[in-house]
Amino acid sequence: MYLFCPSCHSTNIKKNGHTHYGKQNHQCKCCGRQFVRNNNHTVSAWKRAAIKNALKERLSLRATCRVFGVSLNWLQSFAQVFWEQTPADLGLSPQLVRKVKKLQVFGIQADELWSFVKGKANKRWVWVAYDPVHRLVVA
């Protein structure tokens, strides 16, 4: 069986040490790509399409990794490329954007948080009222 580069399909290959798992590492003399023979870590096209759908559904990245059996590093780089392809205006016309803005009703938003002061017995709450239209903290 002939060994060829997965990038440029050249057969001009040399051995290039071993991976930390002990597998033989190869390097293409033409393009410099390093690879391991019979590597089964590639993600198929149908799995990539399913992962795109999961990202559109706003599932957490770690949940997507668990469901599809991919690494977090691979998913983050895949998601970054996928999100960069998304248009900034999401394909909406300026007229439609103005209509949507007119339909939005803004009000005061409230949020709370709590923390400990000097010990767990001294629990303190902080409440914030925010006006998103004028970008002001009301109280």
Short mmCIF file of N, CA, C and O in Angstrom, two decimals:
data_model
loop_
_atom_site.label_atom_id
_atom_site.label_comp_id
_atom_site.label_asym_id
_atom_site.label_seq_id
_atom_site.Cartn_x
_atom_site.Cartn_y
_atom_site.Cartn_z
N MET A 1 0.85 -1.18 0.00
CA MET A 1 0.00 0.00 0.00
C MET A 1 0.90 1.24 0.00
O MET A 1 1.82 1.36 0.79
N TYR A 2 0.58 2.17 -0.89
CA TYR A 2 1.37 3.39 -1.00
C TYR A 2 0.93 4.40 0.04
O TYR A 2 -0.25 4.52 0.35
N LEU A 3 1.89 5.15 0.53
CA LEU A 3 1.62 6.19 1.50
C LEU A 3 1.64 7.53 0.77
O LEU A 3 2.57 7.81 0.01
N PHE A 4 0.59 8.33 0.95
CA PHE A 4 0.54 9.63 0.29
C PHE A 4 0.09 10.70 1.27
O PHE A 4 -0.55 10.41 2.28
N CYS A 5 0.43 11.93 0.95
CA CYS A 5 0.11 13.08 1.80
C CYS A 5 -1.39 13.38 1.73
O CYS A 5 -1.95 13.45 0.63
N PRO A 6 -2.07 13.60 2.87
CA PRO A 6 -3.50 13.93 2.82
C PRO A 6 -3.78 15.31 2.24
O PRO A 6 -4.88 15.59 1.79
N SER A 7 -2.78 16.20 2.21
CA SER A 7 -3.00 17.56 1.69
C SER A 7 -2.74 17.64 0.19
O SER A 7 -3.61 18.05 -0.58
N CYS A 8 -1.51 17.27 -0.23
CA CYS A 8 -1.14 17.46 -1.65
C CYS A 8 -1.10 16.14 -2.43
O CYS A 8 -0.82 16.16 -3.62
N HIS A 9 -1.35 15.02 -1.76
CA HIS A 9 -1.39 13.69 -2.38
C HIS A 9 -0.06 13.28 -3.01
O HIS A 9 -0.03 12.46 -3.92
N SER A 10 1.02 13.83 -2.52
CA SER A 10 2.35 13.46 -2.99
C SER A 10 2.78 12.15 -2.32
O SER A 10 2.38 11.86 -1.19
N THR A 11 3.59 11.38 -3.01
CA THR A 11 4.12 10.15 -2.42
C THR A 11 5.54 10.34 -1.93
O THR A 11 6.18 9.38 -1.52
N ASN A 12 6.04 11.55 -1.96
CA ASN A 12 7.39 11.87 -1.49
C ASN A 12 7.33 12.11 0.02
O ASN A 12 7.23 13.24 0.48
N ILE A 13 7.35 11.02 0.81
CA ILE A 13 7.10 11.05 2.25
C ILE A 13 8.33 10.55 2.99
O ILE A 13 9.03 9.66 2.53
N LYS A 14 8.59 11.12 4.16
CA LYS A 14 9.67 10.61 5.03
C LYS A 14 9.10 10.35 6.42
O LYS A 14 8.09 10.94 6.82
N LYS A 15 9.74 9.46 7.16
CA LYS A 15 9.35 9.22 8.55
C LYS A 15 9.83 10.39 9.39
O LYS A 15 10.91 10.94 9.16
N ASN A 16 9.03 10.77 10.38
CA ASN A 16 9.33 11.97 11.16
C ASN A 16 9.09 11.71 12.65
O ASN A 16 8.32 12.41 13.31
N GLY A 17 9.72 10.69 13.19
CA GLY A 17 9.60 10.40 14.62
C GLY A 17 8.30 9.73 14.97
O GLY A 17 7.61 9.18 14.13
N HIS A 18 7.96 9.81 16.27
CA HIS A 18 6.74 9.18 16.77
C HIS A 18 5.92 10.22 17.55
O HIS A 18 6.46 11.17 18.10
N THR A 19 4.61 10.00 17.60
CA THR A 19 3.74 10.85 18.40
C THR A 19 3.90 10.48 19.87
O THR A 19 4.54 9.47 20.20
N HIS A 20 3.29 11.26 20.75
CA HIS A 20 3.39 10.92 22.17
C HIS A 20 2.56 9.68 22.52
O HIS A 20 2.67 9.16 23.62
N TYR A 21 1.75 9.19 21.58
CA TYR A 21 1.04 7.93 21.77
C TYR A 21 1.84 6.75 21.24
O TYR A 21 1.41 5.61 21.35
N GLY A 22 3.00 7.01 20.60
CA GLY A 22 3.85 5.95 20.11
C GLY A 22 3.62 5.60 18.65
O GLY A 22 4.25 4.68 18.13
N LYS A 23 2.73 6.29 17.95
CA LYS A 23 2.47 5.99 16.54
C LYS A 23 3.52 6.67 15.66
O LYS A 23 4.03 7.73 16.00
N GLN A 24 3.79 6.05 14.51
CA GLN A 24 4.76 6.60 13.58
C GLN A 24 4.23 7.88 12.95
O GLN A 24 3.11 7.90 12.44
N ASN A 25 5.00 8.95 12.99
CA ASN A 25 4.64 10.22 12.38
C ASN A 25 5.35 10.33 11.04
O ASN A 25 6.50 9.91 10.91
N HIS A 26 4.68 10.88 10.04
CA HIS A 26 5.26 11.05 8.71
C HIS A 26 5.21 12.53 8.34
O HIS A 26 4.39 13.29 8.86
N GLN A 27 6.09 12.93 7.39
CA GLN A 27 6.09 14.30 6.91
C GLN A 27 6.24 14.29 5.40
O GLN A 27 7.07 13.55 4.85
N CYS A 28 5.43 15.12 4.74
CA CYS A 28 5.50 15.26 3.30
C CYS A 28 6.69 16.16 2.96
O CYS A 28 6.84 17.24 3.53
N LYS A 29 7.53 15.71 2.00
CA LYS A 29 8.68 16.51 1.60
C LYS A 29 8.27 17.67 0.69
O LYS A 29 9.02 18.62 0.53
N CYS A 30 7.10 17.59 0.09
CA CYS A 30 6.65 18.65 -0.83
C CYS A 30 6.00 19.82 -0.09
O CYS A 30 6.41 20.96 -0.26
N CYS A 31 5.00 19.53 0.75
CA CYS A 31 4.27 20.62 1.42
C CYS A 31 4.61 20.76 2.89
O CYS A 31 4.22 21.74 3.53
N GLY A 32 5.31 19.79 3.48
CA GLY A 32 5.71 19.89 4.88
C GLY A 32 4.66 19.42 5.87
O GLY A 32 4.87 19.48 7.07
N ARG A 33 3.52 18.93 5.41
CA ARG A 33 2.44 18.48 6.28
C ARG A 33 2.88 17.24 7.06
O ARG A 33 3.47 16.32 6.51
N GLN A 34 2.58 17.23 8.37
CA GLN A 34 2.85 16.07 9.20
C GLN A 34 1.55 15.30 9.40
O GLN A 34 0.49 15.92 9.57
N PHE A 35 1.63 13.98 9.40
CA PHE A 35 0.41 13.18 9.58
C PHE A 35 0.78 11.80 10.09
O PHE A 35 1.93 11.38 10.05
N VAL A 36 -0.23 11.10 10.58
CA VAL A 36 -0.09 9.72 11.05
C VAL A 36 -0.89 8.84 10.10
O VAL A 36 -2.04 9.16 9.75
N ARG A 37 -0.31 7.72 9.68
CA ARG A 37 -0.98 6.80 8.77
C ARG A 37 -2.17 6.15 9.46
O ARG A 37 -2.14 5.86 10.65
N ASN A 38 -3.24 5.92 8.70
CA ASN A 38 -4.47 5.28 9.21
C ASN A 38 -5.04 6.04 10.40
O ASN A 38 -5.49 5.44 11.37
N ASN A 39 -5.05 7.35 10.32
CA ASN A 39 -5.61 8.18 11.38
C ASN A 39 -7.12 8.20 11.24
O ASN A 39 -7.65 8.54 10.19
N ASN A 40 -7.84 7.84 12.28
CA ASN A 40 -9.30 7.83 12.23
C ASN A 40 -9.91 8.98 13.03
O ASN A 40 -11.03 8.88 13.49
N HIS A 41 -9.17 10.07 13.18
CA HIS A 41 -9.66 11.21 13.94
C HIS A 41 -10.31 12.28 13.07
O HIS A 41 -10.60 13.36 13.54
N THR A 42 -10.52 12.00 11.81
CA THR A 42 -11.16 12.98 10.94
C THR A 42 -12.67 12.95 11.18
O THR A 42 -13.25 11.92 11.48
N VAL A 43 -13.29 14.10 11.05
CA VAL A 43 -14.73 14.24 11.28
C VAL A 43 -15.42 14.20 9.93
O VAL A 43 -15.09 14.96 9.02
N SER A 44 -16.38 13.31 9.78
CA SER A 44 -17.06 13.11 8.50
C SER A 44 -17.95 14.31 8.15
O SER A 44 -18.28 15.14 9.00
N ALA A 45 -18.34 14.38 6.88
CA ALA A 45 -19.15 15.51 6.40
C ALA A 45 -20.52 15.53 7.06
O ALA A 45 -21.03 16.61 7.41
N TRP A 46 -21.15 14.35 7.26
CA TRP A 46 -22.48 14.35 7.87
C TRP A 46 -22.41 14.78 9.33
O TRP A 46 -23.32 15.43 9.85
N LYS A 47 -21.30 14.42 10.02
CA LYS A 47 -21.15 14.83 11.41
C LYS A 47 -20.91 16.34 11.50
O LYS A 47 -21.41 17.01 12.40
N ARG A 48 -20.15 16.90 10.54
CA ARG A 48 -19.94 18.35 10.50
C ARG A 48 -21.26 19.09 10.30
O ARG A 48 -21.51 20.11 10.93
N ALA A 49 -22.13 18.55 9.42
CA ALA A 49 -23.44 19.18 9.19
C ALA A 49 -24.30 19.12 10.46
O ALA A 49 -24.98 20.09 10.81
N ALA A 50 -24.25 18.00 11.17
CA ALA A 50 -25.02 17.87 12.41
C ALA A 50 -24.48 18.82 13.48
O ALA A 50 -25.25 19.40 14.25
N ILE A 51 -23.16 18.99 13.53
CA ILE A 51 -22.55 19.91 14.50
C ILE A 51 -22.93 21.35 14.17
O ILE A 51 -23.20 22.16 15.07
N LYS A 52 -22.99 21.70 12.87
CA LYS A 52 -23.45 23.04 12.48
C LYS A 52 -24.86 23.29 12.98
O LYS A 52 -25.17 24.36 13.50
N ASN A 53 -25.74 22.29 12.84
CA ASN A 53 -27.11 22.43 13.32
C ASN A 53 -27.15 22.59 14.84
O ASN A 53 -27.94 23.36 15.37
N ALA A 54 -26.29 21.86 15.54
CA ALA A 54 -26.24 21.98 17.00
C ALA A 54 -25.76 23.38 17.41
O ALA A 54 -26.25 23.95 18.38
N LEU A 55 -24.80 23.92 16.66
CA LEU A 55 -24.32 25.28 16.97
C LEU A 55 -25.41 26.31 16.70
O LEU A 55 -25.53 27.30 17.42
N LYS A 56 -26.22 26.08 15.66
CA LYS A 56 -27.33 27.00 15.38
C LYS A 56 -28.39 26.96 16.48
O LYS A 56 -29.05 27.95 16.74
N GLU A 57 -28.53 25.81 17.13
CA GLU A 57 -29.49 25.67 18.22
C GLU A 57 -28.96 26.21 19.54
O GLU A 57 -29.62 26.14 20.55
N ARG A 58 -27.73 26.70 19.53
CA ARG A 58 -27.09 27.33 20.69
C ARG A 58 -26.89 26.35 21.84
O ARG A 58 -27.00 26.72 23.00
N LEU A 59 -26.58 25.10 21.51
CA LEU A 59 -26.19 24.15 22.55
C LEU A 59 -24.82 24.56 23.08
O LEU A 59 -24.04 25.20 22.38
N SER A 60 -24.52 24.20 24.29
CA SER A 60 -23.21 24.54 24.83
C SER A 60 -22.13 23.77 24.08
O SER A 60 -22.37 22.70 23.53
N LEU A 61 -20.93 24.34 24.04
CA LEU A 61 -19.84 23.70 23.32
C LEU A 61 -19.46 22.37 23.95
O LEU A 61 -19.20 21.39 23.26
N ARG A 62 -19.44 22.32 25.26
CA ARG A 62 -19.07 21.07 25.94
C ARG A 62 -20.12 19.98 25.71
O ARG A 62 -19.78 18.81 25.54
N ALA A 63 -21.40 20.36 25.68
CA ALA A 63 -22.45 19.38 25.40
C ALA A 63 -22.31 18.87 23.97
O ALA A 63 -22.47 17.66 23.71
N THR A 64 -21.99 19.75 23.03
CA THR A 64 -21.80 19.34 21.65
C THR A 64 -20.62 18.37 21.54
O THR A 64 -20.68 17.39 20.80
N CYS A 65 -19.54 18.64 22.28
CA CYS A 65 -18.38 17.74 22.30
C CYS A 65 -18.78 16.36 22.80
O CYS A 65 -18.38 15.34 22.23
N ARG A 66 -19.56 16.31 23.88
CA ARG A 66 -19.97 15.02 24.45
C ARG A 66 -20.87 14.25 23.49
O ARG A 66 -20.72 13.05 23.31
N VAL A 67 -21.82 14.95 22.87
CA VAL A 67 -22.79 14.28 22.01
C VAL A 67 -22.12 13.71 20.75
O VAL A 67 -22.38 12.58 20.35
N PHE A 68 -21.24 14.50 20.13
CA PHE A 68 -20.66 14.09 18.85
C PHE A 68 -19.28 13.45 18.98
O PHE A 68 -18.72 13.01 17.99
N GLY A 69 -18.71 13.42 20.17
CA GLY A 69 -17.44 12.76 20.37
C GLY A 69 -16.26 13.47 19.72
O GLY A 69 -15.38 12.81 19.17
N VAL A 70 -16.26 14.81 19.75
CA VAL A 70 -15.14 15.58 19.20
C VAL A 70 -14.47 16.34 20.35
O VAL A 70 -15.06 16.52 21.42
N SER A 71 -13.24 16.77 20.11
CA SER A 71 -12.53 17.50 21.16
C SER A 71 -12.98 18.95 21.20
O SER A 71 -13.47 19.51 20.21
N LEU A 72 -12.79 19.59 22.35
CA LEU A 72 -13.19 20.98 22.52
C LEU A 72 -12.34 21.89 21.63
O LEU A 72 -12.86 22.85 21.05
N ASN A 73 -11.05 21.59 21.49
CA ASN A 73 -10.19 22.41 20.63
C ASN A 73 -10.65 22.35 19.18
O ASN A 73 -10.70 23.37 18.49
N TRP A 74 -10.99 21.15 18.69
CA TRP A 74 -11.47 21.03 17.31
C TRP A 74 -12.77 21.79 17.14
O TRP A 74 -12.96 22.51 16.16
N LEU A 75 -13.68 21.66 18.10
CA LEU A 75 -14.98 22.31 17.99
C LEU A 75 -14.84 23.83 18.01
O LEU A 75 -15.53 24.53 17.27
N GLN A 76 -13.96 24.36 18.84
CA GLN A 76 -13.78 25.80 18.90
C GLN A 76 -13.24 26.34 17.58
O GLN A 76 -13.71 27.37 17.10
N SER A 77 -12.28 25.65 16.98
CA SER A 77 -11.76 26.13 15.69
C SER A 77 -12.81 25.97 14.59
O SER A 77 -12.96 26.85 13.74
N PHE A 78 -13.59 24.89 14.61
CA PHE A 78 -14.65 24.68 13.63
C PHE A 78 -15.74 25.75 13.78
O PHE A 78 -16.21 26.32 12.80
N ALA A 79 -16.13 26.04 15.03
CA ALA A 79 -17.16 27.04 15.28
C ALA A 79 -16.69 28.43 14.87
O ALA A 79 -17.48 29.22 14.33
N GLN A 80 -15.43 28.75 15.11
CA GLN A 80 -14.90 30.06 14.73
C GLN A 80 -15.00 30.26 13.23
O GLN A 80 -15.45 31.31 12.76
N VAL A 81 -14.61 29.26 12.44
CA VAL A 81 -14.71 29.36 10.99
C VAL A 81 -16.18 29.46 10.57
O VAL A 81 -16.54 30.27 9.69
N PHE A 82 -17.04 28.69 11.20
CA PHE A 82 -18.47 28.70 10.87
C PHE A 82 -19.10 30.05 11.19
O PHE A 82 -19.86 30.60 10.39
N TRP A 83 -18.78 30.63 12.35
CA TRP A 83 -19.38 31.91 12.75
C TRP A 83 -18.84 33.07 11.93
O TRP A 83 -19.52 34.05 11.73
N GLU A 84 -17.59 32.98 11.45
CA GLU A 84 -17.03 34.05 10.61
C GLU A 84 -17.73 34.10 9.26
O GLU A 84 -17.74 35.15 8.62
N GLN A 85 -18.33 33.01 8.82
CA GLN A 85 -19.05 32.98 7.56
C GLN A 85 -20.44 33.61 7.66
O GLN A 85 -21.07 33.89 6.65
N THR A 86 -20.91 33.85 8.88
CA THR A 86 -22.23 34.43 9.09
C THR A 86 -22.20 35.91 8.73
O THR A 86 -21.34 36.65 9.20
N PRO A 87 -23.13 36.39 7.88
CA PRO A 87 -23.12 37.81 7.53
C PRO A 87 -23.49 38.68 8.73
O PRO A 87 -24.25 38.26 9.61
N ALA A 88 -22.95 39.89 8.76
CA ALA A 88 -23.18 40.78 9.90
C ALA A 88 -24.64 41.21 9.99
O ALA A 88 -25.19 41.38 11.08
N ASP A 89 -25.30 41.40 8.85
CA ASP A 89 -26.69 41.87 8.86
C ASP A 89 -27.70 40.73 8.81
O ASP A 89 -28.90 40.96 8.79
N LEU A 90 -27.24 39.48 8.77
CA LEU A 90 -28.07 38.28 8.72
C LEU A 90 -29.03 38.28 7.53
O LEU A 90 -30.09 37.67 7.55
N GLY A 91 -28.68 39.04 6.48
CA GLY A 91 -29.49 39.05 5.27
C GLY A 91 -30.74 39.91 5.35
O GLY A 91 -31.61 39.79 4.50
N LEU A 92 -30.85 40.76 6.36
CA LEU A 92 -32.03 41.62 6.49
C LEU A 92 -31.83 42.91 5.72
O LEU A 92 -30.76 43.50 5.72
N SER A 93 -32.89 43.38 5.08
CA SER A 93 -32.83 44.67 4.37
C SER A 93 -32.92 45.81 5.40
O SER A 93 -33.46 45.63 6.50
N PRO A 94 -32.40 46.99 5.07
CA PRO A 94 -32.49 48.13 6.01
C PRO A 94 -33.93 48.49 6.38
O PRO A 94 -34.20 48.90 7.50
N GLN A 95 -34.86 48.33 5.43
CA GLN A 95 -36.26 48.63 5.73
C GLN A 95 -36.81 47.67 6.78
O GLN A 95 -37.53 48.08 7.70
N LEU A 96 -36.47 46.40 6.65
CA LEU A 96 -36.94 45.41 7.61
C LEU A 96 -36.32 45.63 8.98
O LEU A 96 -36.99 45.46 10.00
N VAL A 97 -35.06 46.05 9.02
CA VAL A 97 -34.40 46.34 10.29
C VAL A 97 -35.12 47.49 11.01
O VAL A 97 -35.35 47.44 12.22
N ARG A 98 -35.50 48.52 10.26
CA ARG A 98 -36.23 49.65 10.88
C ARG A 98 -37.59 49.21 11.41
O ARG A 98 -38.01 49.62 12.48
N LYS A 99 -38.28 48.33 10.66
CA LYS A 99 -39.58 47.83 11.12
C LYS A 99 -39.44 47.03 12.41
O LYS A 99 -40.24 47.17 13.33
N VAL A 100 -38.41 46.21 12.48
CA VAL A 100 -38.19 45.39 13.68
C VAL A 100 -37.87 46.29 14.86
O VAL A 100 -38.37 46.08 15.98
N LYS A 101 -37.06 47.32 14.66
CA LYS A 101 -36.72 48.22 15.76
C LYS A 101 -37.95 48.97 16.26
O LYS A 101 -38.08 49.25 17.44
N LYS A 102 -38.87 49.32 15.35
CA LYS A 102 -40.10 50.00 15.78
C LYS A 102 -40.99 49.07 16.60
O LYS A 102 -41.70 49.50 17.50
N LEU A 103 -40.95 47.77 16.31
CA LEU A 103 -41.78 46.81 17.02
C LEU A 103 -41.25 46.49 18.42
O LEU A 103 -41.99 46.03 19.28
N GLN A 104 -39.96 46.72 18.64
CA GLN A 104 -39.38 46.39 19.93
C GLN A 104 -39.87 47.36 20.99
O GLN A 104 -39.93 48.56 20.78
N VAL A 105 -40.22 46.82 22.13
CA VAL A 105 -40.65 47.63 23.27
C VAL A 105 -39.58 47.49 24.34
O VAL A 105 -39.29 46.39 24.79
N PHE A 106 -38.99 48.62 24.71
CA PHE A 106 -37.95 48.59 25.72
C PHE A 106 -38.52 49.02 27.06
O PHE A 106 -39.40 49.87 27.13
N GLY A 107 -38.02 48.48 28.09
CA GLY A 107 -38.42 48.85 29.43
C GLY A 107 -37.21 48.77 30.34
O GLY A 107 -36.09 48.56 29.90
N ILE A 108 -37.45 48.91 31.59
CA ILE A 108 -36.38 48.81 32.57
C ILE A 108 -36.10 47.34 32.82
O ILE A 108 -37.01 46.54 33.02
N GLN A 109 -34.82 46.99 32.81
CA GLN A 109 -34.43 45.62 33.10
C GLN A 109 -33.87 45.57 34.51
O GLN A 109 -33.19 46.50 34.94
N ALA A 110 -34.15 44.49 35.22
CA ALA A 110 -33.65 44.32 36.58
C ALA A 110 -32.80 43.06 36.65
O ALA A 110 -33.09 42.06 35.99
N ASP A 111 -31.76 43.15 37.45
CA ASP A 111 -30.89 42.00 37.63
C ASP A 111 -30.41 42.00 39.07
O ASP A 111 -30.36 43.05 39.73
N GLU A 112 -30.08 40.82 39.57
CA GLU A 112 -29.61 40.74 40.95
C GLU A 112 -28.39 39.83 41.02
O GLU A 112 -28.18 39.00 40.14
N LEU A 113 -27.60 40.03 42.04
CA LEU A 113 -26.49 39.15 42.32
C LEU A 113 -26.26 39.15 43.82
O LEU A 113 -26.69 40.05 44.52
N TRP A 114 -25.59 38.11 44.30
CA TRP A 114 -25.30 38.06 45.72
C TRP A 114 -23.90 37.55 45.94
O TRP A 114 -23.31 36.90 45.08
N SER A 115 -23.37 37.88 47.09
CA SER A 115 -22.03 37.46 47.45
C SER A 115 -21.93 37.40 48.96
O SER A 115 -22.84 37.81 49.68
N PHE A 116 -20.81 36.91 49.45
CA PHE A 116 -20.56 36.86 50.88
C PHE A 116 -19.65 38.02 51.28
O PHE A 116 -18.77 38.42 50.52
N VAL A 117 -19.87 38.56 52.45
CA VAL A 117 -19.01 39.61 52.99
C VAL A 117 -18.37 39.06 54.26
O VAL A 117 -19.05 38.85 55.26
N LYS A 118 -17.10 38.80 54.24
CA LYS A 118 -16.28 38.30 55.34
C LYS A 118 -16.62 36.89 55.78
O LYS A 118 -15.90 36.32 56.57
N GLY A 119 -17.70 36.33 55.32
CA GLY A 119 -18.05 34.97 55.73
C GLY A 119 -19.37 34.55 55.13
O GLY A 119 -20.16 35.39 54.68
N LYS A 120 -19.65 33.25 55.16
CA LYS A 120 -20.88 32.76 54.55
C LYS A 120 -22.13 33.19 55.31
O LYS A 120 -23.22 33.19 54.77
N ALA A 121 -21.96 33.57 56.54
CA ALA A 121 -23.12 34.02 57.32
C ALA A 121 -23.59 35.40 56.87
O ALA A 121 -24.75 35.75 57.08
N ASN A 122 -22.72 36.20 56.26
CA ASN A 122 -23.07 37.56 55.82
C ASN A 122 -23.33 37.58 54.32
O ASN A 122 -22.54 38.08 53.54
N LYS A 123 -24.47 37.07 53.92
CA LYS A 123 -24.84 37.07 52.52
C LYS A 123 -25.43 38.44 52.18
O LYS A 123 -26.29 38.95 52.89
N ARG A 124 -24.98 39.05 51.08
CA ARG A 124 -25.45 40.38 50.67
C ARG A 124 -25.95 40.32 49.23
O ARG A 124 -25.35 39.68 48.37
N TRP A 125 -27.05 41.02 48.98
CA TRP A 125 -27.66 41.08 47.66
C TRP A 125 -27.43 42.45 47.05
O TRP A 125 -27.46 43.46 47.74
N VAL A 126 -27.25 42.48 45.72
CA VAL A 126 -27.14 43.73 44.98
C VAL A 126 -28.18 43.66 43.86
O VAL A 126 -28.22 42.70 43.09
N TRP A 127 -29.03 44.71 43.81
CA TRP A 127 -30.05 44.79 42.76
C TRP A 127 -29.70 45.94 41.83
O TRP A 127 -29.31 47.01 42.28
N VAL A 128 -29.83 45.71 40.51
CA VAL A 128 -29.50 46.73 39.52
C VAL A 128 -30.69 46.90 38.59
O VAL A 128 -31.24 45.93 38.07
N ALA A 129 -31.11 48.17 38.39
CA ALA A 129 -32.15 48.50 37.41
C ALA A 129 -31.47 49.24 36.27
O ALA A 129 -30.74 50.21 36.49
N TYR A 130 -31.72 48.79 35.03
CA TYR A 130 -30.98 49.28 33.88
C TYR A 130 -31.95 49.69 32.77
O TYR A 130 -32.91 48.98 32.47
N ASP A 131 -31.69 50.85 32.15
CA ASP A 131 -32.47 51.32 31.00
C ASP A 131 -31.64 51.05 29.74
O ASP A 131 -30.66 51.76 29.49
N PRO A 132 -32.01 50.04 28.93
CA PRO A 132 -31.18 49.71 27.77
C PRO A 132 -31.26 50.72 26.63
O PRO A 132 -30.34 50.79 25.81
N VAL A 133 -32.33 51.51 26.56
CA VAL A 133 -32.45 52.50 25.50
C VAL A 133 -31.42 53.61 25.67
O VAL A 133 -30.70 53.99 24.75
N HIS A 134 -31.34 54.14 26.89
CA HIS A 134 -30.40 55.24 27.18
C HIS A 134 -29.08 54.75 27.77
O HIS A 134 -28.22 55.57 28.08
N ARG A 135 -28.97 53.45 27.99
CA ARG A 135 -27.78 52.84 28.56
C ARG A 135 -27.40 53.49 29.89
O ARG A 135 -26.29 53.92 30.10
N LEU A 136 -28.37 53.52 30.77
CA LEU A 136 -28.17 54.12 32.09
C LEU A 136 -28.55 53.11 33.18
O LEU A 136 -29.50 52.36 33.05
N VAL A 137 -27.80 53.14 34.26
CA VAL A 137 -28.16 52.39 35.45
C VAL A 137 -29.10 53.29 36.25
O VAL A 137 -28.70 54.35 36.72
N VAL A 138 -30.35 52.89 36.38
CA VAL A 138 -31.34 53.73 37.05
C VAL A 138 -31.18 53.64 38.56
O VAL A 138 -31.22 54.64 39.26
N ALA A 139 -31.04 52.43 39.06
CA ALA A 139 -30.89 52.27 40.51
C ALA A 139 -30.12 50.99 40.80
O ALA A 139 -30.06 50.10 39.99
#
